[in-house]
XYZ file of N, CA, C and O in Angstrom:
444
model
N 10.025 23.473 18.070
C 9.774 22.685 16.870
C 8.309 22.869 16.473
O 7.421 22.792 17.312
N 8.101 23.090 15.194
C 6.757 23.261 14.644
C 6.488 22.098 13.701
O 7.286 21.815 12.808
N 5.373 21.386 13.895
C 5.024 20.240 13.057
C 3.795 20.558 12.218
O 2.845 21.172 12.696
N 3.835 20.142 10.978
C 2.698 20.240 10.059
C 2.389 18.833 9.569
O 3.287 18.094 9.173
N 1.102 18.465 9.591
C 0.683 17.122 9.195
C -0.387 17.243 8.117
O -1.319 18.047 8.240
N -0.240 16.427 7.063
C -1.186 16.414 5.947
C -1.540 14.966 5.632
O -0.718 14.073 5.807
N -2.763 14.763 5.129
C -3.216 13.437 4.705
C -3.811 13.593 3.306
O -4.763 14.350 3.121
N -3.245 12.895 2.343
C -3.679 13.004 0.953
C -4.214 11.663 0.465
O -3.453 10.690 0.388
N -5.504 11.590 0.134
C -6.034 10.340 -0.425
C -5.384 10.047 -1.776
O -5.111 10.954 -2.561
N -5.132 8.777 -2.029
C -4.604 8.331 -3.318
C -5.685 7.477 -3.964
O -6.181 6.539 -3.366
N -6.066 7.800 -5.161
C -7.115 7.042 -5.822
C -8.500 7.469 -5.366
O -8.666 8.481 -4.678
N -9.499 6.682 -5.759
C -10.890 7.040 -5.512
C -11.416 6.592 -4.156
O -12.390 7.143 -3.665
N -10.804 5.586 -3.560
C -11.298 5.113 -2.267
C -10.507 5.780 -1.146
O -9.514 6.459 -1.386
N -10.945 5.558 0.067
C -10.228 6.090 1.230
C -9.230 5.071 1.779
O -8.628 5.305 2.815
N -9.057 3.961 1.067
C -8.149 2.913 1.532
C -6.687 3.330 1.453
O -5.884 2.944 2.291
N -6.328 4.088 0.430
C -4.941 4.431 0.167
C -4.704 5.905 0.494
O -5.351 6.775 -0.074
N -3.765 6.149 1.418
C -3.533 7.510 1.908
C -2.032 7.756 2.022
O -1.279 6.889 2.468
N -1.628 8.964 1.644
C -0.270 9.431 1.871
C -0.301 10.366 3.069
O -0.978 11.394 3.043
N 0.402 9.988 4.127
C 0.489 10.788 5.353
C 1.831 11.527 5.319
O 2.876 10.892 5.175
N 1.780 12.833 5.448
C 2.998 13.646 5.388
C 3.148 14.401 6.699
O 2.200 15.041 7.163
N 4.341 14.320 7.283
C 4.650 15.072 8.502
C 5.941 15.840 8.262
O 6.955 15.253 7.861
N 5.881 17.141 8.493
C 7.035 18.020 8.336
C 7.325 18.677 9.671
O 6.409 19.170 10.326
N 8.576 18.690 10.082
C 8.972 19.350 11.328
C 9.980 20.449 11.009
O 10.989 20.192 10.347
N 9.669 21.654 11.499
C 10.492 22.827 11.237
C 11.061 23.367 12.537
O 10.423 23.286 13.579
N 12.259 23.926 12.445
C 12.786 24.701 13.566
C 12.072 26.042 13.563
O 11.403 26.410 12.604
N 12.243 26.782 14.635
C 11.615 28.095 14.737
C 12.038 29.018 13.595
O 11.360 29.976 13.259
N 13.175 28.736 12.976
C 13.665 29.533 11.846
C 12.977 29.146 10.540
O 13.359 29.629 9.486
N 11.991 28.245 10.601
C 11.238 27.754 9.442
C 12.075 26.864 8.526
O 11.747 26.669 7.370
N 13.164 26.314 9.058
C 13.994 25.384 8.303
C 13.497 23.972 8.572
O 13.323 23.561 9.726
N 13.255 23.206 7.505
C 12.815 21.817 7.636
C 13.945 20.993 8.253
O 15.079 21.021 7.761
N 13.643 20.282 9.337
C 14.659 19.455 9.991
C 14.326 17.963 9.936
O 15.228 17.141 10.020
N 13.044 17.614 9.796
C 12.626 16.209 9.698
C 11.394 16.119 8.813
O 10.571 17.032 8.788
N 11.278 14.994 8.141
C 10.058 14.727 7.386
C 9.772 13.236 7.405
O 10.663 12.416 7.623
N 8.514 12.908 7.177
C 8.133 11.523 6.915
C 6.974 11.525 5.942
O 6.083 12.375 6.012
N 7.023 10.612 5.005
C 5.945 10.372 4.055
C 5.611 8.897 4.166
O 6.477 8.045 3.932
N 4.398 8.588 4.553
C 3.961 7.210 4.734
C 2.787 6.920 3.810
O 1.733 7.547 3.937
N 2.985 5.975 2.890
C 1.866 5.500 2.088
C 1.308 4.276 2.793
O 2.010 3.294 3.017
N 0.035 4.350 3.176
C -0.634 3.236 3.840
C -1.863 2.815 3.052
O -2.446 3.606 2.311
N -2.248 1.567 3.237
C -3.454 1.049 2.612
C -4.226 0.213 3.619
O -3.669 -0.235 4.625
N -5.490 0.018 3.343
C -6.342 -0.832 4.179
C -6.306 -2.247 3.605
O -6.528 -2.455 2.418
N -6.030 -3.198 4.479
C -6.045 -4.612 4.127
C -7.315 -5.198 4.733
O -7.547 -5.054 5.928
N -8.123 -5.855 3.903
C -9.396 -6.399 4.369
C -9.411 -7.912 4.211
O -8.954 -8.446 3.215
N -9.940 -8.565 5.221
C -10.180 -10.001 5.154
C -11.461 -10.281 5.923
O -11.481 -10.191 7.148
N -12.513 -10.586 5.186
C -13.812 -10.764 5.828
C -14.243 -9.459 6.482
O -14.249 -8.413 5.848
N -14.561 -9.521 7.763
C -14.959 -8.318 8.492
C -13.772 -7.592 9.107
O -13.923 -6.499 9.639
N -12.592 -8.198 9.055
C -11.404 -7.576 9.627
C -10.780 -6.610 8.630
O -10.789 -6.858 7.422
N -10.229 -5.531 9.156
C -9.436 -4.652 8.316
C -8.368 -3.980 9.175
O -8.544 -3.799 10.375
N -7.258 -3.679 8.528
C -6.141 -3.047 9.227
C -5.422 -2.112 8.265
O -5.316 -2.410 7.075
N -4.945 -0.995 8.776
C -4.152 -0.070 7.964
C -2.697 -0.504 8.058
O -2.155 -0.675 9.130
N -2.069 -0.717 6.903
C -0.693 -1.203 6.833
C 0.179 -0.234 6.032
O -0.255 0.315 5.015
N 1.413 -0.059 6.482
C 2.383 0.760 5.751
C 2.891 -0.023 4.552
O 3.245 -1.200 4.665
N 2.946 0.634 3.397
C 3.452 0.021 2.172
C 4.840 0.584 1.854
O 5.765 -0.157 1.535
N 4.968 1.918 1.948
C 6.240 2.619 1.703
C 6.355 3.759 2.702
O 5.356 4.411 3.028
N 7.572 3.991 3.162
C 7.826 5.128 4.053
C 9.144 5.780 3.653
O 10.159 5.091 3.497
N 9.106 7.087 3.497
C 10.314 7.897 3.377
C 10.418 8.706 4.666
O 9.410 9.237 5.133
N 11.614 8.809 5.214
C 11.760 9.675 6.379
C 13.203 10.126 6.534
O 14.094 9.667 5.817
N 13.380 11.057 7.460
C 14.714 11.580 7.762
C 14.962 11.537 9.265
O 15.644 12.392 9.810
N 14.414 10.555 9.925
C 14.463 10.467 11.376
C 15.894 10.415 11.909
O 16.174 10.880 13.005
N 16.820 9.880 11.124
C 18.207 9.768 11.574
C 19.091 10.893 11.031
O 20.314 10.789 11.077
N 18.461 11.940 10.479
C 19.218 13.069 9.959
C 19.537 12.980 8.476
O 20.132 13.881 7.916
N 19.162 11.881 7.832
C 19.345 11.728 6.389
C 18.111 11.033 5.823
O 17.382 10.358 6.539
N 17.882 11.220 4.537
C 16.700 10.647 3.897
C 16.911 9.162 3.625
O 17.994 8.740 3.210
N 15.885 8.378 3.903
C 15.911 6.969 3.543
C 14.499 6.467 3.251
O 13.516 7.119 3.573
N 14.457 5.301 2.607
C 13.194 4.718 2.147
C 13.037 3.318 2.725
O 13.972 2.517 2.677
N 11.855 3.039 3.241
C 11.488 1.704 3.712
C 10.495 1.134 2.712
O 9.466 1.760 2.436
N 10.794 -0.023 2.190
C 9.900 -0.692 1.242
C 9.253 -1.888 1.951
O 9.785 -2.994 1.951
N 8.103 -1.645 2.552
C 7.392 -2.700 3.272
C 6.685 -3.660 2.328
O 6.269 -4.734 2.743
N 6.551 -3.278 1.063
C 5.886 -4.144 0.096
C 6.779 -5.322 -0.306
O 6.312 -6.296 -0.870
N 8.064 -5.226 -0.011
C 8.970 -6.326 -0.330
C 8.927 -7.392 0.763
O 8.545 -7.132 1.887
N 9.369 -8.598 0.398
C 9.446 -9.676 1.376
C 10.835 -10.295 1.312
O 11.157 -10.951 0.321
N 11.664 -10.042 2.317
C 11.400 -9.228 3.507
C 11.484 -7.736 3.184
O 12.087 -7.343 2.178
N 10.885 -6.904 4.038
C 10.963 -5.447 3.830
C 12.423 -4.980 3.812
O 13.293 -5.579 4.448
N 12.683 -3.909 3.053
C 14.036 -3.366 2.944
C 14.043 -1.896 3.329
O 13.012 -1.222 3.321
N 15.239 -1.408 3.652
C 15.435 0.003 3.977
C 16.758 0.429 3.375
O 17.741 -0.316 3.441
N 16.774 1.614 2.771
C 18.017 2.101 2.195
C 18.082 3.616 2.249
O 17.056 4.298 2.176
N 19.284 4.120 2.378
C 19.504 5.560 2.360
C 19.343 6.052 0.928
O 19.714 5.358 -0.019
N 18.743 7.234 0.780
C 18.639 7.837 -0.544
C 19.441 9.128 -0.548
O 19.545 9.810 0.464
N 20.019 9.422 -1.662
C 20.935 10.550 -1.777
C 20.168 11.841 -2.054
O 20.220 12.383 -3.154
N 19.430 12.291 -1.058
C 18.646 13.523 -1.157
C 18.797 14.298 0.145
O 18.822 13.700 1.223
N 18.860 15.625 0.081
C 18.944 16.426 1.303
C 17.598 16.480 2.024
O 16.550 16.191 1.436
N 17.624 16.827 3.282
C 16.394 17.060 4.041
C 15.938 18.465 3.663
O 16.460 19.462 4.162
N 14.991 18.533 2.726
C 14.530 19.821 2.207
C 13.107 19.689 1.686
O 12.624 18.582 1.431
N 12.456 20.843 1.508
C 11.097 20.825 0.948
C 11.099 20.329 -0.492
O 10.158 19.659 -0.921
N 12.148 20.611 -1.252
C 12.198 20.121 -2.632
C 12.294 18.593 -2.657
O 11.705 17.946 -3.529
N 12.993 18.002 -1.696
C 13.040 16.542 -1.589
C 11.666 15.988 -1.255
O 11.220 15.003 -1.855
N 10.959 16.624 -0.327
C 9.608 16.191 0.029
C 8.700 16.252 -1.194
O 7.931 15.320 -1.460
N 8.796 17.307 -1.980
C 7.983 17.429 -3.194
C 8.316 16.320 -4.190
O 7.421 15.710 -4.780
N 9.604 16.054 -4.371
C 10.040 15.010 -5.300
C 9.531 13.639 -4.856
O 9.023 12.858 -5.659
N 9.656 13.337 -3.558
C 9.227 12.039 -3.052
C 7.710 11.903 -3.051
O 7.177 10.811 -3.293
N 7.002 12.990 -2.799
C 5.534 12.981 -2.882
C 5.094 12.614 -4.297
O 4.194 11.791 -4.486
N 5.735 13.200 -5.284
C 5.429 12.881 -6.681
C 5.724 11.412 -6.978
O 4.945 10.734 -7.651
N 6.824 10.905 -6.435
C 7.169 9.492 -6.632
C 6.081 8.575 -6.063
O 5.712 7.574 -6.690
N 5.569 8.911 -4.882
C 4.481 8.113 -4.302
C 3.247 8.181 -5.193
O 2.627 7.145 -5.491
N 2.869 9.372 -5.617
C 1.684 9.521 -6.479
C 1.800 8.713 -7.762
O 0.804 8.205 -8.271
N 3.004 8.586 -8.293
C 3.210 7.864 -9.549
C 3.297 6.351 -9.371
O 3.016 5.608 -10.306
N 3.687 5.886 -8.181
C 3.993 4.458 -8.012
C 3.119 3.696 -7.022
O 3.281 2.482 -6.878
N 2.194 4.361 -6.338
C 1.479 3.695 -5.257
C 0.719 2.450 -5.715
O 0.663 1.455 -4.996
N 0.163 2.471 -6.926
C -0.607 1.303 -7.393
C 0.284 0.073 -7.565
O -0.098 -1.032 -7.159
N 1.456 0.255 -8.146
C 2.358 -0.899 -8.328
C 2.907 -1.372 -6.982
O 3.099 -2.572 -6.776
N 3.171 -0.452 -6.054
C 3.633 -0.844 -4.722
C 2.547 -1.617 -3.979
O 2.832 -2.596 -3.290
N 1.305 -1.180 -4.115
C 0.190 -1.882 -3.455
C 0.056 -3.295 -4.024
O -0.113 -4.264 -3.265
N 0.152 -3.416 -5.332
C 0.068 -4.732 -5.971
C 1.177 -5.648 -5.452
O 0.931 -6.811 -5.097
N 2.399 -5.131 -5.369
C 3.523 -5.927 -4.858
C 3.313 -6.304 -3.392
O 3.643 -7.417 -2.974
N 2.745 -5.381 -2.600
C 2.467 -5.670 -1.198
C 1.531 -6.873 -1.075
O 1.794 -7.804 -0.314
N 0.443 -6.853 -1.845
C -0.512 -7.974 -1.803
C 0.109 -9.267 -2.297
O -0.137 -10.334 -1.748
N 0.938 -9.184 -3.345
C 1.584 -10.389 -3.876
C 2.554 -10.995 -2.858
O 2.663 -12.205 -2.753
N 3.237 -10.145 -2.106
C 4.261 -10.627 -1.157
C 3.738 -10.931 0.236
O 4.347 -11.721 0.961
N 2.635 -10.302 0.618
C 2.154 -10.451 1.998
C 0.719 -10.946 2.104
O 0.202 -11.084 3.207
N 0.058 -11.163 0.992
C -1.329 -11.596 1.030
C -2.256 -10.469 1.425
O -1.867 -9.313 1.477
N -3.467 -10.804 1.717
C -4.487 -9.800 2.029
C -4.444 -9.367 3.473
O -4.953 -8.332 3.834
N -3.904 -10.180 4.377
C -3.896 -9.815 5.790
C -2.661 -10.335 6.466
O -2.017 -11.213 6.085
């Protein structure tokens, strides 16, 4: 198994990051992926990195975890485990991370 890991900042600060992990078989076929949008939550001098949204295929199919909801939800999405799916979901994160972050703070507070 060959793993590739990428970290993409979202926005101007380093608080919001998209973490991408791709796992390939020796044949270069994508077998697993995860996309994690995380943000830094600050309260006074304390800070912690928290997951806001996660897409993954850990169980052999694509699904989405919405940690910004209260309570958090998880659902299967009708997409194959493929690089085109990873590209599509990456674009979705880039387009929606600000609204997801806002919902996270509204539902879970600052810490």
